Amino acid sequence: MVPWKIITRRKKLLFQRCDCAVIDTDDAYGRRLKDEISCPVVTYGSSHADYYADAIKLRADGTSFWLCQGG
């Protein structure tokens, strides 16, 4: 079996035991996973997520951004 398929199954098992899942919806797996688990879900990502970063600035001494809610 492909390793990522094993990881996928194990993540689903973990989410069956949690009170809330925090899921990255920037990839297809995260978007699919949020619809396949039964616990409450909070999403983050670049778009169509509960939380996302905006006004991102990359500098030599670090990164800054605004954490926004609603997407």
mmCIF file of N, CA and C in Angstrom:
data_model
loop_
_atom_site.group_PDB
_atom_site.id
_atom_site.type_symbol
_atom_site.label_atom_id
_atom_site.label_comp_id
_atom_site.label_asym_id
_atom_site.label_seq_id
_atom_site.Cartn_x
_atom_site.Cartn_y
_atom_site.Cartn_z
ATOM 1 N N MET A 1 0.846 -1.186 0.000
ATOM 2 C CA MET A 1 0.000 0.000 0.000
ATOM 3 C C MET A 1 0.890 1.247 0.000
ATOM 4 N N VAL A 2 0.464 2.275 -0.694
ATOM 5 C CA VAL A 2 1.206 3.527 -0.766
ATOM 6 C C VAL A 2 1.212 4.184 0.615
ATOM 7 N N PRO A 3 2.386 4.674 1.076
ATOM 8 C CA PRO A 3 2.461 5.269 2.423
ATOM 9 C C PRO A 3 1.443 6.364 2.684
ATOM 10 N N TRP A 4 1.146 7.243 1.698
ATOM 11 C CA TRP A 4 0.200 8.328 1.974
ATOM 12 C C TRP A 4 -1.205 7.793 2.201
ATOM 13 N N LYS A 5 -1.532 6.640 1.626
ATOM 14 C CA LYS A 5 -2.851 6.043 1.883
ATOM 15 C C LYS A 5 -2.937 5.542 3.321
ATOM 16 N N ILE A 6 -1.839 5.019 3.825
ATOM 17 C CA ILE A 6 -1.797 4.583 5.224
ATOM 18 C C ILE A 6 -1.961 5.792 6.145
ATOM 19 N N ILE A 7 -1.248 6.864 5.840
ATOM 20 C CA ILE A 7 -1.348 8.086 6.643
ATOM 21 C C ILE A 7 -2.768 8.626 6.615
ATOM 22 N N THR A 8 -3.398 8.609 5.452
ATOM 23 C CA THR A 8 -4.777 9.085 5.316
ATOM 24 C C THR A 8 -5.716 8.311 6.224
ATOM 25 N N ARG A 9 -5.614 7.004 6.206
ATOM 26 C CA ARG A 9 -6.490 6.181 7.054
ATOM 27 C C ARG A 9 -6.249 6.447 8.533
ATOM 28 N N ARG A 10 -4.997 6.605 8.905
ATOM 29 C CA ARG A 10 -4.680 6.842 10.318
ATOM 30 C C ARG A 10 -5.146 8.221 10.774
ATOM 31 N N LYS A 11 -5.060 9.210 9.912
ATOM 32 C CA LYS A 11 -5.571 10.533 10.275
ATOM 33 C C LYS A 11 -7.070 10.476 10.515
ATOM 34 N N LYS A 12 -7.785 9.766 9.675
ATOM 35 C CA LYS A 12 -9.233 9.629 9.863
ATOM 36 C C LYS A 12 -9.540 8.976 11.199
ATOM 37 N N LEU A 13 -8.758 7.975 11.593
ATOM 38 C CA LEU A 13 -8.948 7.325 12.886
ATOM 39 C C LEU A 13 -8.722 8.313 14.027
ATOM 40 N N LEU A 14 -7.712 9.147 13.915
ATOM 41 C CA LEU A 14 -7.459 10.151 14.952
ATOM 42 C C LEU A 14 -8.619 11.129 15.067
ATOM 43 N N PHE A 15 -9.150 11.564 13.937
ATOM 44 C CA PHE A 15 -10.250 12.518 13.962
ATOM 45 C C PHE A 15 -11.539 11.915 14.511
ATOM 46 N N GLN A 16 -11.653 10.606 14.551
ATOM 47 C CA GLN A 16 -12.820 9.968 15.157
ATOM 48 C C GLN A 16 -12.768 10.090 16.676
ATOM 49 N N ARG A 17 -11.595 10.382 17.224
ATOM 50 C CA ARG A 17 -11.409 10.440 18.675
ATOM 51 C C ARG A 17 -11.273 11.855 19.216
ATOM 52 N N CYS A 18 -11.315 12.849 18.367
ATOM 53 C CA CYS A 18 -11.053 14.212 18.832
ATOM 54 C C CYS A 18 -12.346 15.009 18.995
ATOM 55 N N ASP A 19 -12.209 16.130 19.696
ATOM 56 C CA ASP A 19 -13.350 17.027 19.891
ATOM 57 C C ASP A 19 -13.467 18.055 18.774
ATOM 58 N N CYS A 20 -12.347 18.347 18.116
ATOM 59 C CA CYS A 20 -12.337 19.329 17.027
ATOM 60 C C CYS A 20 -11.120 19.058 16.149
ATOM 61 N N ALA A 21 -11.305 19.147 14.843
ATOM 62 C CA ALA A 21 -10.212 18.947 13.888
ATOM 63 C C ALA A 21 -9.822 20.287 13.283
ATOM 64 N N VAL A 22 -8.527 20.525 13.147
ATOM 65 C CA VAL A 22 -8.006 21.709 12.472
ATOM 66 C C VAL A 22 -7.352 21.211 11.193
ATOM 67 N N ILE A 23 -7.900 21.628 10.050
ATOM 68 C CA ILE A 23 -7.512 21.038 8.770
ATOM 69 C C ILE A 23 -7.103 22.112 7.770
ATOM 70 N N ASP A 24 -5.996 21.855 7.074
ATOM 71 C CA ASP A 24 -5.511 22.713 5.984
ATOM 72 C C ASP A 24 -6.313 22.375 4.725
ATOM 73 N N THR A 25 -7.006 23.352 4.182
ATOM 74 C CA THR A 25 -7.841 23.100 3.000
ATOM 75 C C THR A 25 -7.192 23.601 1.707
ATOM 76 N N ASP A 26 -5.879 23.804 1.731
ATOM 77 C CA ASP A 26 -5.192 24.228 0.507
ATOM 78 C C ASP A 26 -4.983 23.087 -0.476
ATOM 79 N N ASP A 27 -5.120 21.860 -0.033
ATOM 80 C CA ASP A 27 -4.971 20.750 -0.985
ATOM 81 C C ASP A 27 -6.255 19.918 -1.032
ATOM 82 N N ALA A 28 -6.365 19.124 -2.044
ATOM 83 C CA ALA A 28 -7.577 18.323 -2.261
ATOM 84 C C ALA A 28 -7.830 17.363 -1.105
ATOM 85 N N TYR A 29 -6.780 16.807 -0.526
ATOM 86 C CA TYR A 29 -6.962 15.867 0.584
ATOM 87 C C TYR A 29 -7.646 16.552 1.760
ATOM 88 N N GLY A 30 -7.179 17.733 2.137
ATOM 89 C CA GLY A 30 -7.781 18.452 3.257
ATOM 90 C C GLY A 30 -9.231 18.809 2.996
ATOM 91 N N ARG A 31 -9.529 19.255 1.781
ATOM 92 C CA ARG A 31 -10.919 19.592 1.444
ATOM 93 C C ARG A 31 -11.815 18.364 1.512
ATOM 94 N N ARG A 32 -11.314 17.230 1.069
ATOM 95 C CA ARG A 32 -12.098 15.990 1.122
ATOM 96 C C ARG A 32 -12.238 15.503 2.563
ATOM 97 N N LEU A 33 -11.151 15.570 3.314
ATOM 98 C CA LEU A 33 -11.165 15.079 4.692
ATOM 99 C C LEU A 33 -12.198 15.814 5.538
ATOM 100 N N LYS A 34 -12.301 17.133 5.356
ATOM 101 C CA LYS A 34 -13.242 17.891 6.198
ATOM 102 C C LYS A 34 -14.686 17.443 6.005
ATOM 103 N N ASP A 35 -14.989 16.877 4.858
ATOM 104 C CA ASP A 35 -16.340 16.384 4.604
ATOM 105 C C ASP A 35 -16.535 14.934 5.042
ATOM 106 N N GLU A 36 -15.441 14.243 5.387
ATOM 107 C CA GLU A 36 -15.529 12.826 5.712
ATOM 108 C C GLU A 36 -15.444 12.521 7.201
ATOM 109 N N ILE A 37 -15.220 13.532 8.036
ATOM 110 C CA ILE A 37 -15.108 13.275 9.468
ATOM 111 C C ILE A 37 -16.322 13.847 10.186
ATOM 112 N N SER A 38 -16.591 13.317 11.360
ATOM 113 C CA SER A 38 -17.830 13.685 12.045
ATOM 114 C C SER A 38 -17.645 14.738 13.138
ATOM 115 N N CYS A 39 -16.421 14.989 13.577
ATOM 116 C CA CYS A 39 -16.235 15.981 14.636
ATOM 117 C C CYS A 39 -16.273 17.397 14.039
ATOM 118 N N PRO A 40 -16.464 18.414 14.883
ATOM 119 C CA PRO A 40 -16.441 19.788 14.388
ATOM 120 C C PRO A 40 -15.094 20.098 13.733
ATOM 121 N N VAL A 41 -15.113 20.940 12.705
ATOM 122 C CA VAL A 41 -13.901 21.232 11.928
ATOM 123 C C VAL A 41 -13.656 22.736 11.877
ATOM 124 N N VAL A 42 -12.399 23.120 12.059
ATOM 125 C CA VAL A 42 -11.925 24.481 11.821
ATOM 126 C C VAL A 42 -10.911 24.366 10.697
ATOM 127 N N THR A 43 -11.054 25.205 9.659
ATOM 128 C CA THR A 43 -10.149 25.104 8.513
ATOM 129 C C THR A 43 -9.240 26.329 8.429
ATOM 130 N N TYR A 44 -8.079 26.101 7.831
ATOM 131 C CA TYR A 44 -7.168 27.202 7.525
ATOM 132 C C TYR A 44 -6.595 26.967 6.137
ATOM 133 N N GLY A 45 -6.219 28.036 5.474
ATOM 134 C CA GLY A 45 -5.675 27.922 4.133
ATOM 135 C C GLY A 45 -5.638 29.272 3.454
ATOM 136 N N SER A 46 -5.330 29.254 2.174
ATOM 137 C CA SER A 46 -5.196 30.515 1.449
ATOM 138 C C SER A 46 -6.545 31.060 0.978
ATOM 139 N N SER A 47 -7.550 30.217 0.859
ATOM 140 C CA SER A 47 -8.877 30.694 0.467
ATOM 141 C C SER A 47 -9.923 29.663 0.879
ATOM 142 N N HIS A 48 -11.160 30.086 0.958
ATOM 143 C CA HIS A 48 -12.286 29.207 1.315
ATOM 144 C C HIS A 48 -12.008 28.453 2.615
ATOM 145 N N ALA A 49 -11.526 29.174 3.618
ATOM 146 C CA ALA A 49 -11.208 28.568 4.906
ATOM 147 C C ALA A 49 -11.740 29.454 6.022
ATOM 148 N N ASP A 50 -11.859 28.881 7.212
ATOM 149 C CA ASP A 50 -12.293 29.662 8.370
ATOM 150 C C ASP A 50 -11.258 30.728 8.730
ATOM 151 N N TYR A 51 -9.980 30.394 8.593
ATOM 152 C CA TYR A 51 -8.879 31.313 8.892
ATOM 153 C C TYR A 51 -7.876 31.298 7.746
ATOM 154 N N TYR A 52 -7.359 32.483 7.422
ATOM 155 C CA TYR A 52 -6.367 32.574 6.358
ATOM 156 C C TYR A 52 -5.435 33.752 6.642
ATOM 157 N N ALA A 53 -4.265 33.732 6.034
ATOM 158 C CA ALA A 53 -3.295 34.808 6.188
ATOM 159 C C ALA A 53 -3.476 35.806 5.055
ATOM 160 N N ASP A 54 -3.324 37.101 5.384
ATOM 161 C CA ASP A 54 -3.404 38.157 4.382
ATOM 162 C C ASP A 54 -2.310 39.176 4.683
ATOM 163 N N ALA A 55 -2.013 40.007 3.729
ATOM 164 C CA ALA A 55 -0.971 41.032 3.872
ATOM 165 C C ALA A 55 0.345 40.392 4.327
ATOM 166 N N ILE A 56 0.719 39.307 3.692
ATOM 167 C CA ILE A 56 1.922 38.561 4.068
ATOM 168 C C ILE A 56 3.156 39.337 3.615
ATOM 169 N N LYS A 57 4.099 39.509 4.531
ATOM 170 C CA LYS A 57 5.355 40.202 4.224
ATOM 171 C C LYS A 57 6.518 39.312 4.652
ATOM 172 N N LEU A 58 7.374 38.989 3.692
ATOM 173 C CA LEU A 58 8.568 38.191 3.946
ATOM 174 C C LEU A 58 9.760 39.128 4.026
ATOM 175 N N ARG A 59 10.498 39.048 5.123
ATOM 176 C CA ARG A 59 11.678 39.885 5.312
ATOM 177 C C ARG A 59 12.841 39.009 5.770
ATOM 178 N N ALA A 60 14.017 39.548 5.743
ATOM 179 C CA ALA A 60 15.198 38.802 6.175
ATOM 180 C C ALA A 60 15.112 38.427 7.649
ATOM 181 N N ASP A 61 14.440 39.262 8.448
ATOM 182 C CA ASP A 61 14.357 38.988 9.887
ATOM 183 C C ASP A 61 13.077 38.264 10.299
ATOM 184 N N GLY A 62 12.245 37.857 9.343
ATOM 185 C CA GLY A 62 11.039 37.107 9.693
ATOM 186 C C GLY A 62 9.882 37.379 8.742
ATOM 187 N N THR A 63 8.741 36.856 9.097
ATOM 188 C CA THR A 63 7.525 36.981 8.298
ATOM 189 C C THR A 63 6.441 37.605 9.155
ATOM 190 N N SER A 64 5.632 38.464 8.553
ATOM 191 C CA SER A 64 4.473 39.007 9.264
ATOM 192 C C SER A 64 3.248 38.853 8.370
ATOM 193 N N PHE A 65 2.088 38.759 9.007
ATOM 194 C CA PHE A 65 0.839 38.633 8.260
ATOM 195 C C PHE A 65 -0.320 38.948 9.173
ATOM 196 N N TRP A 66 -1.446 39.199 8.558
ATOM 197 C CA TRP A 66 -2.697 39.357 9.297
ATOM 198 C C TRP A 66 -3.395 38.012 9.298
ATOM 199 N N LEU A 67 -3.862 37.583 10.437
ATOM 200 C CA LEU A 67 -4.664 36.372 10.537
ATOM 201 C C LEU A 67 -6.124 36.805 10.426
ATOM 202 N N CYS A 68 -6.805 36.365 9.386
ATOM 203 C CA CYS A 68 -8.178 36.790 9.101
ATOM 204 C C CYS A 68 -9.140 35.639 9.297
ATOM 205 N N GLN A 69 -10.359 35.964 9.672
ATOM 206 C CA GLN A 69 -11.392 34.950 9.860
ATOM 207 C C GLN A 69 -12.434 35.108 8.770
ATOM 208 N N GLY A 70 -12.906 33.959 8.262
ATOM 209 C CA GLY A 70 -13.942 33.951 7.240
ATOM 210 C C GLY A 70 -13.334 33.934 5.848
ATOM 211 N N GLY A 71 -13.868 33.044 5.018
ATOM 212 C CA GLY A 71 -13.239 32.962 3.705
ATOM 213 C C GLY A 71 -14.168 32.528 2.631
#
